[in-house]
Short mmCIF file of C-alpha atoms and ligand atoms in Angstrom, two decimals:
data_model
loop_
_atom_site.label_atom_id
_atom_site.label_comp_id
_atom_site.label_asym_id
_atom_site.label_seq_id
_atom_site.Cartn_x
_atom_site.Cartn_y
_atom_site.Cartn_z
CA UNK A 1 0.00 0.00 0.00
CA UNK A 2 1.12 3.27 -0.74
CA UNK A 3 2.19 5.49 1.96
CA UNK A 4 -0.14 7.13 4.51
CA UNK A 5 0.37 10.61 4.81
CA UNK A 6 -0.12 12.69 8.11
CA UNK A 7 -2.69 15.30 6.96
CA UNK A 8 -2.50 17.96 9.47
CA UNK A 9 1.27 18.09 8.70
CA UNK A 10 -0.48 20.13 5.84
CA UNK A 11 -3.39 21.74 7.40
CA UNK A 12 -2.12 23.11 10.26
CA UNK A 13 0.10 25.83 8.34
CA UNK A 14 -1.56 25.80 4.74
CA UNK A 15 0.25 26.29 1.36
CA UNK A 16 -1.45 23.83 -0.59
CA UNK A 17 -2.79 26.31 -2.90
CA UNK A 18 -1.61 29.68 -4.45
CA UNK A 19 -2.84 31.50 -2.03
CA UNK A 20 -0.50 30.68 0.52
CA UNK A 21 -2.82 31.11 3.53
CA UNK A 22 -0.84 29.62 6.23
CA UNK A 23 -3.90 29.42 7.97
CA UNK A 24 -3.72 26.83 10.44
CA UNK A 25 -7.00 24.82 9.71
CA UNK A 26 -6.50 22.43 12.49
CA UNK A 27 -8.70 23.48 15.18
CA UNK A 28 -11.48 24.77 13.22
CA UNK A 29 -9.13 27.83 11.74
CA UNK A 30 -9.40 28.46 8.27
CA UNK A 31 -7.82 30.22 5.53
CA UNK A 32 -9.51 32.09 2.09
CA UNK A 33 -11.48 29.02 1.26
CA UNK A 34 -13.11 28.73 4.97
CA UNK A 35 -12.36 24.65 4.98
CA UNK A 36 -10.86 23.48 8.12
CA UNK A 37 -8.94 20.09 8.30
CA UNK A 38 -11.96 18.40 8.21
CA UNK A 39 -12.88 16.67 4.77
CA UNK A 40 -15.83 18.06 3.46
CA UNK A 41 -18.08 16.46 0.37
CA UNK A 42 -21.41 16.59 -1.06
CA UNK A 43 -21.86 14.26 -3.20
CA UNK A 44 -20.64 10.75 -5.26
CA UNK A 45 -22.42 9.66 -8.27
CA UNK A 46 -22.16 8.71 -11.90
CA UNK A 47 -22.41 11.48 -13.87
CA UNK A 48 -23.33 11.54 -17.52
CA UNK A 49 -22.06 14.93 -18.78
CA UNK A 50 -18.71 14.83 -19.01
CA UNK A 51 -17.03 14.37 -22.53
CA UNK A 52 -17.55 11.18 -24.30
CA UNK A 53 -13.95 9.78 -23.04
CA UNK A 54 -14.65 10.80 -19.44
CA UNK A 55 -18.16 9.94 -19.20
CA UNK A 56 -18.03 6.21 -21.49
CA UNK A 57 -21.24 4.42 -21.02
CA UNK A 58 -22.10 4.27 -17.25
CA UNK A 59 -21.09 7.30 -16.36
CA UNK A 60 -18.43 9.33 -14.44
CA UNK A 61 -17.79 8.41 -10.24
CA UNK A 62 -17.86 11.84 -9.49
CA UNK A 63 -16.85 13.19 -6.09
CA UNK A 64 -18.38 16.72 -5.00
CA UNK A 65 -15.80 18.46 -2.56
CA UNK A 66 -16.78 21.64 -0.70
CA UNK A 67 -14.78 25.05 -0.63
CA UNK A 68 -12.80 26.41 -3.21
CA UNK A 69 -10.07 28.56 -3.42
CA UNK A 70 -11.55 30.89 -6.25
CA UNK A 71 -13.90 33.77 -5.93
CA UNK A 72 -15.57 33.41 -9.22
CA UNK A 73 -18.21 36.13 -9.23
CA UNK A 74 -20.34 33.72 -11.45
CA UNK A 75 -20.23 30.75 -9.55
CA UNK A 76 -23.05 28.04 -10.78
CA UNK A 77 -21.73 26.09 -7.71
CA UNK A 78 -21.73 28.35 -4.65
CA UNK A 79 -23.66 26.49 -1.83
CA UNK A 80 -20.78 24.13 -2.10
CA UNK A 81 -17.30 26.99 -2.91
CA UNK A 82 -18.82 29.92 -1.16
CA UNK A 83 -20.90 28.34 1.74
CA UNK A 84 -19.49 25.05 2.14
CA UNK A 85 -22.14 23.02 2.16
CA UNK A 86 -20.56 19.38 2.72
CA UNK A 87 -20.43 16.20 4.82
CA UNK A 88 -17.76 15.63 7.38
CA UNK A 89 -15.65 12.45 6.36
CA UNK A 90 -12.58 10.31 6.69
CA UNK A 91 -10.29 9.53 3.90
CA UNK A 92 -11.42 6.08 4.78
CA UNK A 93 -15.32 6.72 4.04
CA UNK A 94 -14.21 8.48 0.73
CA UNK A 95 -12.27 5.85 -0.31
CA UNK A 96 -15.44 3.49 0.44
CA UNK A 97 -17.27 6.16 -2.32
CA UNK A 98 -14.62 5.28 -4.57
CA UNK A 99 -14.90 1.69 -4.56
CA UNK A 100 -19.12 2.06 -4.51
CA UNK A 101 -18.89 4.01 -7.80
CA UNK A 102 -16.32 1.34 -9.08
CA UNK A 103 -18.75 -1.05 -8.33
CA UNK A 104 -21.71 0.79 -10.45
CA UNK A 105 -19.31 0.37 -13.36
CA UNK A 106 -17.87 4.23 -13.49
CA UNK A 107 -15.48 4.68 -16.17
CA UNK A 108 -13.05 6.73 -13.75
CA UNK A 109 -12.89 8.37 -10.28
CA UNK A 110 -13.69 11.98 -11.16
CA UNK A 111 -12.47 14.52 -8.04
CA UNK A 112 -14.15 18.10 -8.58
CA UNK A 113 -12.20 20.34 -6.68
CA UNK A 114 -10.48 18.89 -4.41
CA UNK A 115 -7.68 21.24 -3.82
CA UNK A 116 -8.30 21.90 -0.33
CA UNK A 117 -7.91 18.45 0.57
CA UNK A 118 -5.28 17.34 -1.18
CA UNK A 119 -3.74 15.10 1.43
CA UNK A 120 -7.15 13.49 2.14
CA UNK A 121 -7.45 12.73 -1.47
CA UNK A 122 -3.81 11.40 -1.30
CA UNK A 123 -4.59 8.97 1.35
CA UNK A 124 -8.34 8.17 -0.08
CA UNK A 125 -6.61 7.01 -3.35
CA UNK A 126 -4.15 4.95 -1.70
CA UNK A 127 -6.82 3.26 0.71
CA UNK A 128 -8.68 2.44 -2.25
CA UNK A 129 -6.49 0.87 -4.34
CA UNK A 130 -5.47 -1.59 -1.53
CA UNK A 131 -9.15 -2.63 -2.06
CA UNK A 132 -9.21 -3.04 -5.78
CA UNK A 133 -9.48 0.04 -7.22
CA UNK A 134 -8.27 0.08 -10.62
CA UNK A 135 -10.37 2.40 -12.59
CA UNK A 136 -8.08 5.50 -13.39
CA UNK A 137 -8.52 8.32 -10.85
CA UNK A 138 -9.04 12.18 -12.51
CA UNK A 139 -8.33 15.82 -10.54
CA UNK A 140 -10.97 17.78 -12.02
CA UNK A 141 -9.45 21.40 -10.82
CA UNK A 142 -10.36 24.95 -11.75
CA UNK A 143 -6.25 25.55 -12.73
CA UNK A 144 -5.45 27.83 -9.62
CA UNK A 145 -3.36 25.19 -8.03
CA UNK A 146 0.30 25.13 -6.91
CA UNK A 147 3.21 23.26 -8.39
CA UNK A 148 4.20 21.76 -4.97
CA UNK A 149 1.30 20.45 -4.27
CA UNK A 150 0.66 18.60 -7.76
CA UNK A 151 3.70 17.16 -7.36
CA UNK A 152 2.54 15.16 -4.14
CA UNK A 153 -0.22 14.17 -6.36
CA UNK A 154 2.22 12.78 -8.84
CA UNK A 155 1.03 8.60 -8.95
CA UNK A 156 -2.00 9.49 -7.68
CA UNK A 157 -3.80 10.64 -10.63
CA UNK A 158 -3.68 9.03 -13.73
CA UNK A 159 -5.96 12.24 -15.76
CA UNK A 160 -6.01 15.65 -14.78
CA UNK A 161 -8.15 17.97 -15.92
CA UNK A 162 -7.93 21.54 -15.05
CA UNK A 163 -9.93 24.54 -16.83
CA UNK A 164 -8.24 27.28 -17.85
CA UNK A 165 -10.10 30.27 -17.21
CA UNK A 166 -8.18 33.19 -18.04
CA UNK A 167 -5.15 34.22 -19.82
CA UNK A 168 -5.36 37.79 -18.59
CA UNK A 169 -4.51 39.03 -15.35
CA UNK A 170 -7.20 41.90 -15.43
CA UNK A 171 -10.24 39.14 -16.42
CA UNK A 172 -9.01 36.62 -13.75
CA UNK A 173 -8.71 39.93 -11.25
CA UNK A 174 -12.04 41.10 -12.32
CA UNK A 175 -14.25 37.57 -12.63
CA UNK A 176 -12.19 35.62 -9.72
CA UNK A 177 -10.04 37.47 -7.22
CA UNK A 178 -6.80 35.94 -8.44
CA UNK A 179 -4.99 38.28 -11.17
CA UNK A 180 -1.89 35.63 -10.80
CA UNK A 181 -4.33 32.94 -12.03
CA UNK A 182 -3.30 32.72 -15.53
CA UNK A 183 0.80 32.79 -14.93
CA UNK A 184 -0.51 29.95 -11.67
CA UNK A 185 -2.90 27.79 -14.31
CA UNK A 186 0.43 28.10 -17.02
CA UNK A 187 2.67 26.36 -14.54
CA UNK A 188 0.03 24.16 -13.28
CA UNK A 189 -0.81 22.73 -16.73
CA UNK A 190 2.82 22.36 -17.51
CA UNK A 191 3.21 20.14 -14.31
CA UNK A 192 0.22 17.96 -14.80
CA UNK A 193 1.56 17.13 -18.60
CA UNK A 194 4.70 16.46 -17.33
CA UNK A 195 3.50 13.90 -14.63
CA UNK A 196 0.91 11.88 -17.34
CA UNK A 197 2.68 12.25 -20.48
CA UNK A 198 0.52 12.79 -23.68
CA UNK A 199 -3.51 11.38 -23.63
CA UNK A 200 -4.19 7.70 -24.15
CA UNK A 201 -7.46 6.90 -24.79
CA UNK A 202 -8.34 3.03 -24.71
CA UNK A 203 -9.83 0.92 -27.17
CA UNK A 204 -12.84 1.51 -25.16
CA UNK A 205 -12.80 5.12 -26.08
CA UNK A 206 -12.25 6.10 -22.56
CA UNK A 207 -9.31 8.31 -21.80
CA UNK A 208 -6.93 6.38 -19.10
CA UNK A 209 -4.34 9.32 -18.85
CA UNK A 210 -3.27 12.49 -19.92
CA UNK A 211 -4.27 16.18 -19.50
CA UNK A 212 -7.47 17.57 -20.73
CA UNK A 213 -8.11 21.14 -20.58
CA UNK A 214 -11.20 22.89 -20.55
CA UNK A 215 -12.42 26.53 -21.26
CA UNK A 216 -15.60 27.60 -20.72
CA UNK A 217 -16.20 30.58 -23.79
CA UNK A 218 -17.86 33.95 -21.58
CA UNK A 219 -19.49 36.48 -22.83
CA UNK A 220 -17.74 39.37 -24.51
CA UNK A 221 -14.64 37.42 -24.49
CA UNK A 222 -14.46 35.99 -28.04
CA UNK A 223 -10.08 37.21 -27.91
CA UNK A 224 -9.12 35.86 -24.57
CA UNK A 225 -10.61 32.38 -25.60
CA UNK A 226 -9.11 32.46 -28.91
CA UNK A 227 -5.39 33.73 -27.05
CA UNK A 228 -5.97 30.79 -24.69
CA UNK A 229 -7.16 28.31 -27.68
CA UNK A 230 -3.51 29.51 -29.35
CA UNK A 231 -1.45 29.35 -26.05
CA UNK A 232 -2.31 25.63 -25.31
CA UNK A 233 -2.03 24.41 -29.15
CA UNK A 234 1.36 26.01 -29.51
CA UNK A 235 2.58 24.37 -25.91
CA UNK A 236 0.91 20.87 -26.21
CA UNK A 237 0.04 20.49 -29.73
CA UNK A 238 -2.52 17.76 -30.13
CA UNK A 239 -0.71 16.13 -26.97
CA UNK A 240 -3.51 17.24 -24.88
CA UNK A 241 -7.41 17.52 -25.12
CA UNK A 242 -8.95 20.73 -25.47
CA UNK A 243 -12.74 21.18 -24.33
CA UNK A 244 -14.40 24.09 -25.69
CA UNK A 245 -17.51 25.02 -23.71
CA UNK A 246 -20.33 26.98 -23.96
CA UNK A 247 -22.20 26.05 -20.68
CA UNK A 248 -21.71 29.52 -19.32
CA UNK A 249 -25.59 30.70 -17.27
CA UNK A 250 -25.99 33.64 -15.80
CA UNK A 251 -26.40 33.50 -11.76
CA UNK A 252 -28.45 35.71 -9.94
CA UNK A 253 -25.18 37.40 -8.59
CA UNK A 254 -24.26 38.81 -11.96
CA UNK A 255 -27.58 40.06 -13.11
CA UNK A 256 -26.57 43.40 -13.07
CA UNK A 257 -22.60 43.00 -14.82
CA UNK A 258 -22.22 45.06 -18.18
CA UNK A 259 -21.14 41.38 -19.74
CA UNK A 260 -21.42 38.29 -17.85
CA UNK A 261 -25.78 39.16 -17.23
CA UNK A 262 -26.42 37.46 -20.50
CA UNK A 263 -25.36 34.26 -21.81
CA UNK A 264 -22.39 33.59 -24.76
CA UNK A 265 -24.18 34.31 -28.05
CA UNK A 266 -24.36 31.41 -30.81
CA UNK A 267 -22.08 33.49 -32.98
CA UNK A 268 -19.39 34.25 -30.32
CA UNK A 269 -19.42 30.45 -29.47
CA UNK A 270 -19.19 30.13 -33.20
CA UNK A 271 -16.53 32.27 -33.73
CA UNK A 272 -14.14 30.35 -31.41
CA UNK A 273 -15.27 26.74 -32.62
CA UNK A 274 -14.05 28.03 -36.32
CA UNK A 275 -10.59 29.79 -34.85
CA UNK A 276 -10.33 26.06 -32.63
CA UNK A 277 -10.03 24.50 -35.99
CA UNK A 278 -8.33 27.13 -37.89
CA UNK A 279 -5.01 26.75 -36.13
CA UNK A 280 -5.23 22.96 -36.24
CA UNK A 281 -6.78 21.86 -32.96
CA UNK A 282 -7.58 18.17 -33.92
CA UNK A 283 -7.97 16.58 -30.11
CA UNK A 284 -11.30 19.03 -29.23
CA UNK A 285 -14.84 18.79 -27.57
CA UNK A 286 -17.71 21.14 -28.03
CA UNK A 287 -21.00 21.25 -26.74
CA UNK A 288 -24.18 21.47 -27.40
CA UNK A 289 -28.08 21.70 -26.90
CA UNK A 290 -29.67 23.39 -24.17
CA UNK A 291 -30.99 20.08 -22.35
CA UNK A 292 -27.47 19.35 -21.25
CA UNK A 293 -26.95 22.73 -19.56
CA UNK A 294 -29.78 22.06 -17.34
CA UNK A 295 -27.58 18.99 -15.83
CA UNK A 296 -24.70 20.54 -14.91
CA UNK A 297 -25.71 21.80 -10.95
CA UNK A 298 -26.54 18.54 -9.37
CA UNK A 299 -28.55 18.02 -6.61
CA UNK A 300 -26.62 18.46 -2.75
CA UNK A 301 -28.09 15.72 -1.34
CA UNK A 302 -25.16 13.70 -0.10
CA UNK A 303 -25.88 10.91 -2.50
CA UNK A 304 -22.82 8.11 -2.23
CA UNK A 305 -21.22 10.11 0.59
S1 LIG B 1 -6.20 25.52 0.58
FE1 LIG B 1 -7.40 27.13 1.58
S2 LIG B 1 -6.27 27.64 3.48
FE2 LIG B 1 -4.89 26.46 2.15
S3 LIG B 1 -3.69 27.99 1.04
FE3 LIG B 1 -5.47 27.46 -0.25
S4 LIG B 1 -7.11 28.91 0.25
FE4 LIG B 1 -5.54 29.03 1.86
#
């Protein structure tokens, strides 16, 4: 078995993410994303909206974590990053979610933000294994993560798939409190491709590792997806998957914002897809059809926790 790590080694001066808190979250102290030492999660099921080589035919194992280390003023996900809604467990219980969703036939073990329990997840995976998990395990991460802390990832994770959000500092100010977040998601990228390699997908057509990034088109932002588009294609080539999204709703908290009130138009979405294929983007995803955008927020209901 893999080596157990000692969590509150971690918590209890924290630097697991960019921002460097060194909160001591042992205790019930907390740092910017207001998550103690406790694990917190709030939900574990199959889901079926992923992309085709994530979700395969049963469906995703995703794990829910609450908190988040971003301030995105459009969060579609706040009760769990802003209020942190969540159930208190052990690494041991998640790891029991783990092998549950194995059991239901999930094509992987999807983690959505999990950054501010990265040595729970460490320890989860490990426990797990031990009891027959095989199915690759995938870091589903907004891209504000630190280098250090991939790195004790590394083994771990066999897919990682981080968004990247922004490749200017005065958007990723603006939308999400973190104007280092595109130099951060850069470096963070870089590290995840260097720990998986290029993508393998299986004969299955499920991806068993590798690096997909996603970017979710806004509104009004038509040349910071298409400098982001051209940044990733001329690091990674067609090394990595690129998922172009258009999933973007408008929350209640930005029904007043010059831009981000109203949803991306068919012809800015448009605009990208062509500009995707334009500079030779061959490994891509896009989406479509409004009934799938009315899936993405699940249900908090502790389901599998
Ligand atoms: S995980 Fe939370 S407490 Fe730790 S550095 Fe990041 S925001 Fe701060």
């Amino acid at each position: 078995m893999d080596k157990i790590i000692d969590t509150n080694e971690y918590y209890s001066d924290c630097t697991l993410c960019p921002r460097r808190c060194h909160a001591d979250r042992t205790g019930g102290g907390t740092g910017f994303c207001k998550m103690t030492s406790e694990l917190k999660a709030a939900k574990a099921y199959l889901h079926m909206w992923e992309e085709p080589c994530i979700t395969g035919e049963h469906g995703s194992g995703t794990v829910f974590f609450s908190g988040c280390n971003m301030k995105c003023i459009f969060c579609q996900n706040s009760d769990l990053s802003l209020n942190g809604f969540g159930k208190v467990i052990t690494s041991e219980e998640l790891a029991g979610s783990f092998i549950r969703l194995q059991e239901k036939k999930a094509s992987n073990i999807n983690l959505v933000t999990g950054v501010c329990f990265i040595p729970h997840i460490i320890n989860a995976v490990a426990i797990a294994r031990e009891r027959g998990l095989t199915i690759p395990v995938l870091y589903n991460s907004s891209g504000y993560e630190s280098v250090d802390s991939l790195k004790m990832l590394c083994g771990s994770i066999d897919i990682y798939m981080p968004d990247m959000k922004y490749i200017s500092p005065e958007s990723a100010s603006e939308y999400s409190s973190c104007g280092d977040y595109p130099e951060t998601a850069k470096k963070a990228i870089a590290e995840m491709f260097t720990q998986t390699g290029p993508a393998v997908t299986g004969e299955d057509g499920l991806m068993k590792k590798g690096v997909i990034v996603r970017h979710m088109v806004l509104p009004g932002s038509v040349p910071e997806s298409k400098k982001i588009l051209r940044y990733l294609h001329d690091t990674y080539g067609n090394d990595i998957y690129i998922s172009i999204m258009n999933q973007y709703t408008p929350m209640p908290s930005v029904k007043d914002h010059r831009v981000l009130s109203r949803k991306v138009s068919d012809d800015e979405y448009r605009r990208v897809l062509e500009f995707a294929d334009k500079i030779g983007i061959e490994k891509g995803f896009t989406q479509s059809g409004e009934a799938a955008m009315e899936s993405f927020v699940p249900k908090w209901d502790f389901e599998g926790i």
